[in-house]
mmCIF file of C-alpha atoms in Angstrom:
data_model
loop_
_atom_site.group_PDB
_atom_site.id
_atom_site.type_symbol
_atom_site.label_atom_id
_atom_site.label_comp_id
_atom_site.label_asym_id
_atom_site.label_seq_id
_atom_site.Cartn_x
_atom_site.Cartn_y
_atom_site.Cartn_z
ATOM 1 C CA LEU A 1 0.000 0.000 0.000
ATOM 2 C CA ALA A 2 1.525 3.273 -1.142
ATOM 3 C CA LYS A 3 1.941 5.806 1.634
ATOM 4 C CA THR A 4 1.025 9.364 0.788
ATOM 5 C CA THR A 5 2.354 12.629 2.141
ATOM 6 C CA GLN A 6 0.485 15.917 1.838
ATOM 7 C CA PRO A 7 0.881 19.341 3.447
ATOM 8 C CA ILE A 8 -1.185 19.647 6.598
ATOM 9 C CA SER A 9 -2.674 22.998 5.629
ATOM 10 C CA MET A 10 -2.709 25.687 2.954
ATOM 11 C CA ASP A 11 -4.207 29.154 2.721
ATOM 12 C CA SER A 12 -5.294 30.913 -0.430
ATOM 13 C CA TYR A 13 -7.336 33.898 -1.523
ATOM 14 C CA GLU A 14 -10.490 33.924 -3.558
ATOM 15 C CA GLY A 15 -9.892 33.838 -7.286
ATOM 16 C CA GLN A 16 -6.450 32.254 -7.066
ATOM 17 C CA GLU A 17 -5.420 28.904 -8.460
ATOM 18 C CA VAL A 18 -4.508 26.412 -5.755
ATOM 19 C CA ASN A 19 -2.165 23.475 -6.218
ATOM 20 C CA ILE A 20 -1.972 20.737 -3.601
ATOM 21 C CA THR A 21 0.821 18.224 -4.046
ATOM 22 C CA CYS A 22 0.816 14.658 -2.812
ATOM 23 C CA SER A 23 3.940 12.504 -2.606
ATOM 24 C CA HIS A 24 3.664 8.755 -3.130
ATOM 25 C CA ASN A 25 7.189 7.459 -3.690
ATOM 26 C CA ASN A 26 6.324 3.751 -3.535
ATOM 27 C CA ILE A 27 3.351 3.827 -5.877
ATOM 28 C CA ALA A 28 2.784 0.486 -7.593
ATOM 29 C CA THR A 29 2.321 -0.087 -11.307
ATOM 30 C CA ASN A 30 -1.394 -0.800 -10.967
ATOM 31 C CA ASP A 31 -2.144 2.041 -8.554
ATOM 32 C CA TYR A 32 -4.409 4.942 -9.381
ATOM 33 C CA ILE A 33 -4.379 8.331 -7.678
ATOM 34 C CA THR A 34 -7.657 9.601 -6.299
ATOM 35 C CA TRP A 35 -8.594 12.827 -4.547
ATOM 36 C CA TYR A 36 -11.514 13.374 -2.203
ATOM 37 C CA GLN A 37 -12.894 16.600 -0.756
ATOM 38 C CA GLN A 38 -14.495 16.892 2.664
ATOM 39 C CA PHE A 39 -16.502 19.860 3.895
ATOM 40 C CA PRO A 40 -17.036 20.375 7.631
ATOM 41 C CA SER A 41 -19.631 18.033 9.124
ATOM 42 C CA GLN A 42 -19.950 16.035 5.915
ATOM 43 C CA GLY A 43 -18.491 12.837 4.538
ATOM 44 C CA PRO A 44 -15.759 12.994 1.876
ATOM 45 C CA ARG A 45 -16.740 13.070 -1.762
ATOM 46 C CA PHE A 46 -14.796 11.889 -4.791
ATOM 47 C CA ILE A 47 -13.509 14.694 -7.004
ATOM 48 C CA ILE A 48 -10.975 13.258 -9.444
ATOM 49 C CA GLN A 49 -8.905 10.201 -10.309
ATOM 50 C CA GLY A 50 -6.006 9.581 -12.664
ATOM 51 C CA TYR A 51 -3.251 7.185 -13.644
ATOM 52 C CA LYS A 52 -0.798 9.351 -15.580
ATOM 53 C CA THR A 53 -0.330 12.726 -17.294
ATOM 54 C CA LYS A 54 -3.338 14.993 -16.857
ATOM 55 C CA VAL A 55 -6.989 14.556 -16.042
ATOM 56 C CA THR A 56 -9.495 17.409 -15.970
ATOM 57 C CA ASN A 57 -13.125 17.584 -14.971
ATOM 58 C CA GLU A 58 -15.542 20.350 -14.065
ATOM 59 C CA VAL A 59 -14.150 20.617 -10.549
ATOM 60 C CA ALA A 60 -10.371 20.189 -10.784
ATOM 61 C CA SER A 61 -7.333 19.051 -12.717
ATOM 62 C CA LEU A 62 -4.916 16.341 -11.708
ATOM 63 C CA PHE A 63 -1.329 16.435 -12.922
ATOM 64 C CA ILE A 64 0.816 13.312 -12.680
ATOM 65 C CA PRO A 65 4.461 13.358 -13.834
ATOM 66 C CA ALA A 66 5.997 10.504 -15.760
ATOM 67 C CA ASP A 67 7.574 8.863 -12.702
ATOM 68 C CA ARG A 68 4.195 8.987 -10.855
ATOM 69 C CA LYS A 69 5.905 9.530 -7.514
ATOM 70 C CA SER A 70 3.824 12.611 -6.886
ATOM 71 C CA SER A 71 0.649 14.236 -8.103
ATOM 72 C CA THR A 72 -0.833 17.729 -7.974
ATOM 73 C CA LEU A 73 -4.465 18.614 -7.536
ATOM 74 C CA SER A 74 -5.199 21.956 -9.145
ATOM 75 C CA LEU A 75 -8.278 23.993 -8.239
ATOM 76 C CA PRO A 76 -8.820 26.938 -10.584
ATOM 77 C CA ARG A 77 -10.064 30.264 -9.224
ATOM 78 C CA VAL A 78 -11.047 29.078 -5.766
ATOM 79 C CA SER A 79 -13.938 30.546 -3.843
ATOM 80 C CA LEU A 80 -14.760 30.554 -0.134
ATOM 81 C CA SER A 81 -16.843 27.432 -0.680
ATOM 82 C CA ASP A 82 -13.728 25.476 -1.649
ATOM 83 C CA THR A 83 -12.557 25.606 1.962
ATOM 84 C CA ALA A 84 -12.331 21.923 2.837
ATOM 85 C CA VAL A 85 -9.987 19.059 3.616
ATOM 86 C CA TYR A 86 -8.513 17.370 0.535
ATOM 87 C CA TYR A 87 -7.342 13.759 0.696
ATOM 88 C CA CYS A 88 -5.002 12.007 -1.701
ATOM 89 C CA LEU A 89 -5.375 8.229 -1.982
ATOM 90 C CA VAL A 90 -3.252 5.776 -3.923
ATOM 91 C CA GLY A 91 -4.312 2.224 -4.638
ATOM 92 C CA SER A 92 -5.800 -0.220 -7.073
ATOM 93 C CA SER A 93 -8.538 -2.799 -7.342
ATOM 94 C CA GLY A 94 -8.090 -5.484 -4.792
ATOM 95 C CA SER A 95 -8.497 -5.526 -1.059
ATOM 96 C CA ALA A 96 -10.786 -2.796 0.165
ATOM 97 C CA ARG A 97 -8.279 -2.184 2.899
ATOM 98 C CA GLN A 98 -6.486 -0.101 0.332
ATOM 99 C CA LEU A 99 -9.218 2.501 0.693
ATOM 100 C CA THR A 100 -7.140 4.212 3.348
ATOM 101 C CA PHE A 101 -7.261 7.923 4.004
ATOM 102 C CA GLY A 102 -4.408 9.929 5.476
ATOM 103 C CA SER A 103 -4.783 13.164 7.403
ATOM 104 C CA GLY A 104 -5.431 15.280 4.310
ATOM 105 C CA THR A 105 -4.725 18.943 3.556
ATOM 106 C CA GLN A 106 -6.880 21.626 5.129
ATOM 107 C CA LEU A 107 -7.387 24.305 2.489
ATOM 108 C CA THR A 108 -8.656 27.626 3.769
ATOM 109 C CA VAL A 109 -9.782 30.181 1.202
ATOM 110 C CA LEU A 110 -9.697 33.735 2.478
ATOM 111 C CA PRO A 111 -11.733 36.659 1.151
ATOM 112 C CA ASP B 1 -27.746 9.860 -7.153
ATOM 113 C CA VAL B 2 -26.181 7.377 -4.823
ATOM 114 C CA LYS B 3 -27.428 7.786 -1.342
ATOM 115 C CA VAL B 4 -25.769 6.571 1.829
ATOM 116 C CA THR B 5 -27.907 7.302 4.850
ATOM 117 C CA GLN B 6 -26.789 7.110 8.450
ATOM 118 C CA SER B 7 -29.568 6.777 10.987
ATOM 119 C CA SER B 8 -28.516 9.616 13.291
ATOM 120 C CA ARG B 9 -26.525 12.834 12.886
ATOM 121 C CA TYR B 10 -25.932 13.237 16.615
ATOM 122 C CA LEU B 11 -26.020 10.663 19.374
ATOM 123 C CA VAL B 12 -25.258 10.839 23.091
ATOM 124 C CA LYS B 13 -24.783 7.592 24.991
ATOM 125 C CA ARG B 14 -23.615 6.596 28.448
ATOM 126 C CA THR B 15 -20.472 4.632 29.219
ATOM 127 C CA GLY B 16 -21.146 0.914 29.114
ATOM 128 C CA GLU B 17 -24.184 1.125 26.841
ATOM 129 C CA LYS B 18 -24.451 -1.003 23.742
ATOM 130 C CA VAL B 19 -24.666 1.334 20.762
ATOM 131 C CA PHE B 20 -25.886 0.614 17.247
ATOM 132 C CA LEU B 21 -25.009 2.862 14.320
ATOM 133 C CA GLU B 22 -26.993 2.080 11.210
ATOM 134 C CA CYS B 23 -26.097 2.738 7.597
ATOM 135 C CA VAL B 24 -28.190 2.114 4.482
ATOM 136 C CA GLN B 25 -27.197 2.526 0.823
ATOM 137 C CA ASP B 26 -29.544 2.468 -2.134
ATOM 138 C CA MET B 27 -27.215 1.629 -5.030
ATOM 139 C CA ASP B 28 -26.818 -2.129 -4.635
ATOM 140 C CA HIS B 29 -23.139 -1.698 -3.785
ATOM 141 C CA GLU B 30 -21.147 -4.746 -2.785
ATOM 142 C CA ASN B 31 -18.799 -2.997 -0.400
ATOM 143 C CA MET B 32 -19.551 -1.016 2.724
ATOM 144 C CA PHE B 33 -17.207 0.595 5.205
ATOM 145 C CA TRP B 34 -17.178 2.148 8.652
ATOM 146 C CA TYR B 35 -14.638 4.834 9.526
ATOM 147 C CA ARG B 36 -14.096 7.039 12.508
ATOM 148 C CA GLN B 37 -12.690 10.518 12.187
ATOM 149 C CA ASP B 38 -10.870 12.369 14.929
ATOM 150 C CA PRO B 39 -9.081 15.730 14.763
ATOM 151 C CA GLY B 40 -5.559 15.363 13.417
ATOM 152 C CA LEU B 41 -5.952 11.647 12.688
ATOM 153 C CA GLY B 42 -7.908 11.692 9.437
ATOM 154 C CA LEU B 43 -10.272 8.836 8.635
ATOM 155 C CA ARG B 44 -9.424 5.464 10.113
ATOM 156 C CA LEU B 45 -11.026 2.280 8.847
ATOM 157 C CA ILE B 46 -12.812 0.244 11.517
ATOM 158 C CA TYR B 47 -14.444 -2.556 9.539
ATOM 159 C CA PHE B 48 -15.569 -3.224 6.021
ATOM 160 C CA SER B 49 -17.832 -5.732 4.334
ATOM 161 C CA TYR B 50 -17.568 -7.009 0.772
ATOM 162 C CA ASP B 51 -20.741 -9.092 0.766
ATOM 163 C CA VAL B 52 -23.701 -10.015 2.909
ATOM 164 C CA LYS B 53 -22.557 -11.669 6.140
ATOM 165 C CA MET B 54 -18.909 -11.078 5.154
ATOM 166 C CA LYS B 55 -16.684 -8.710 7.057
ATOM 167 C CA GLU B 56 -13.052 -7.852 7.551
ATOM 168 C CA LYS B 57 -11.287 -5.898 10.221
ATOM 169 C CA GLY B 58 -9.850 -2.554 9.342
ATOM 170 C CA ASP B 59 -7.085 -0.725 11.140
ATOM 171 C CA ILE B 60 -8.853 -0.087 14.455
ATOM 172 C CA PRO B 61 -11.484 -2.806 15.085
ATOM 173 C CA GLU B 62 -10.986 -3.111 18.848
ATOM 174 C CA GLY B 63 -14.154 -2.355 20.779
ATOM 175 C CA TYR B 64 -16.369 -2.603 17.701
ATOM 176 C CA SER B 65 -18.274 -5.249 15.805
ATOM 177 C CA VAL B 66 -20.390 -5.105 12.661
ATOM 178 C CA SER B 67 -23.378 -6.801 11.121
ATOM 179 C CA ARG B 68 -24.428 -7.093 7.506
ATOM 180 C CA GLU B 69 -27.559 -9.193 7.199
ATOM 181 C CA LYS B 70 -28.807 -7.459 4.055
ATOM 182 C CA LYS B 71 -26.832 -6.014 1.176
ATOM 183 C CA GLU B 72 -28.068 -2.480 1.684
ATOM 184 C CA ARG B 73 -27.516 -2.249 5.427
ATOM 185 C CA PHE B 74 -24.306 -2.227 7.449
ATOM 186 C CA SER B 75 -24.408 -1.748 11.200
ATOM 187 C CA LEU B 76 -21.600 -0.750 13.520
ATOM 188 C CA ILE B 77 -21.935 -1.967 17.096
ATOM 189 C CA LEU B 78 -20.136 -0.621 20.126
ATOM 190 C CA GLU B 79 -20.475 -3.508 22.558
ATOM 191 C CA SER B 80 -19.783 -1.397 25.642
ATOM 192 C CA ALA B 81 -19.337 2.262 24.813
ATOM 193 C CA SER B 82 -16.394 4.081 26.323
ATOM 194 C CA THR B 83 -15.466 7.751 26.352
ATOM 195 C CA ASN B 84 -12.566 7.144 23.965
ATOM 196 C CA GLN B 85 -15.112 6.119 21.345
ATOM 197 C CA THR B 86 -16.466 9.644 21.232
ATOM 198 C CA SER B 87 -15.927 10.514 17.588
ATOM 199 C CA MET B 88 -17.437 11.206 14.182
ATOM 200 C CA TYR B 89 -18.420 7.939 12.509
ATOM 201 C CA LEU B 90 -18.688 7.767 8.736
ATOM 202 C CA CYS B 91 -20.211 5.027 6.634
ATOM 203 C CA ALA B 92 -19.330 4.543 2.967
ATOM 204 C CA SER B 93 -20.189 2.218 0.120
ATOM 205 C CA SER B 94 -18.609 1.375 -3.210
ATOM 206 C CA LEU B 95 -19.493 -0.765 -6.173
ATOM 207 C CA ARG B 96 -16.142 -2.553 -6.388
ATOM 208 C CA GLN B 97 -13.216 -3.166 -4.097
ATOM 209 C CA GLY B 98 -10.097 -1.116 -3.904
ATOM 210 C CA ALA B 99 -9.047 2.504 -4.140
ATOM 211 C CA ARG B 100 -9.781 2.685 -7.851
ATOM 212 C CA THR B 101 -13.519 2.690 -7.317
ATOM 213 C CA GLU B 102 -15.442 5.719 -6.114
ATOM 214 C CA ALA B 103 -16.646 5.559 -2.532
ATOM 215 C CA PHE B 104 -19.819 7.336 -1.449
ATOM 216 C CA PHE B 105 -20.097 8.565 2.108
ATOM 217 C CA GLY B 106 -22.939 9.274 4.448
ATOM 218 C CA GLN B 107 -23.282 12.503 6.392
ATOM 219 C CA GLY B 108 -21.722 11.059 9.498
ATOM 220 C CA THR B 109 -22.854 10.385 13.047
ATOM 221 C CA ARG B 110 -21.266 12.416 15.801
ATOM 222 C CA LEU B 111 -21.276 10.152 18.818
ATOM 223 C CA THR B 112 -20.594 11.448 22.303
ATOM 224 C CA VAL B 113 -20.092 8.940 25.115
ATOM 225 C CA VAL B 114 -20.490 10.432 28.571
#
């Protein structure tokens, strides 16, 4: 199971682009990288998943370099409502025990 | 939309009580999970189930048990509640096993043991 390392917290201002990086040095060949977002007093929700290069959806972009030892979640033009905890997960199909969350990154968007 | 429903948002119980936390999902998912979340510790997996009547221990199963008699329902049981089980409890479900599949979470139950 690939261990992930993220910053504990980040601050940003409204309208800025925010990049949160996750390190996963021992990622396995079959592993995917998934990000979840959690608002206060709610359960996490899936926002994006990728295997390599770049993935983009209506919420975020995920950048994965060729060596896949890290990944960057990019949130364009954040608003106050993007204040949340963001979790990076690495794993593949197989034992559900691999659905393991770390401590996440607390993003605070300031006005 | 997938819906995972936890029976209570807030619960207060006394030390030594037997506590049941109920979770129901409406998407015919095979897998269901129970996590607890504490400040600074992230989400920690207590138990999960990959089929009816099947269960596996997660990272912190001590003091807990689970029951899955029907596919849509997964119950977490605190046999004898203690104050160190005061926490936010989150239930989740997913169609397939593993981190590649999307997990859907309930709103959480904030349990206080006094």
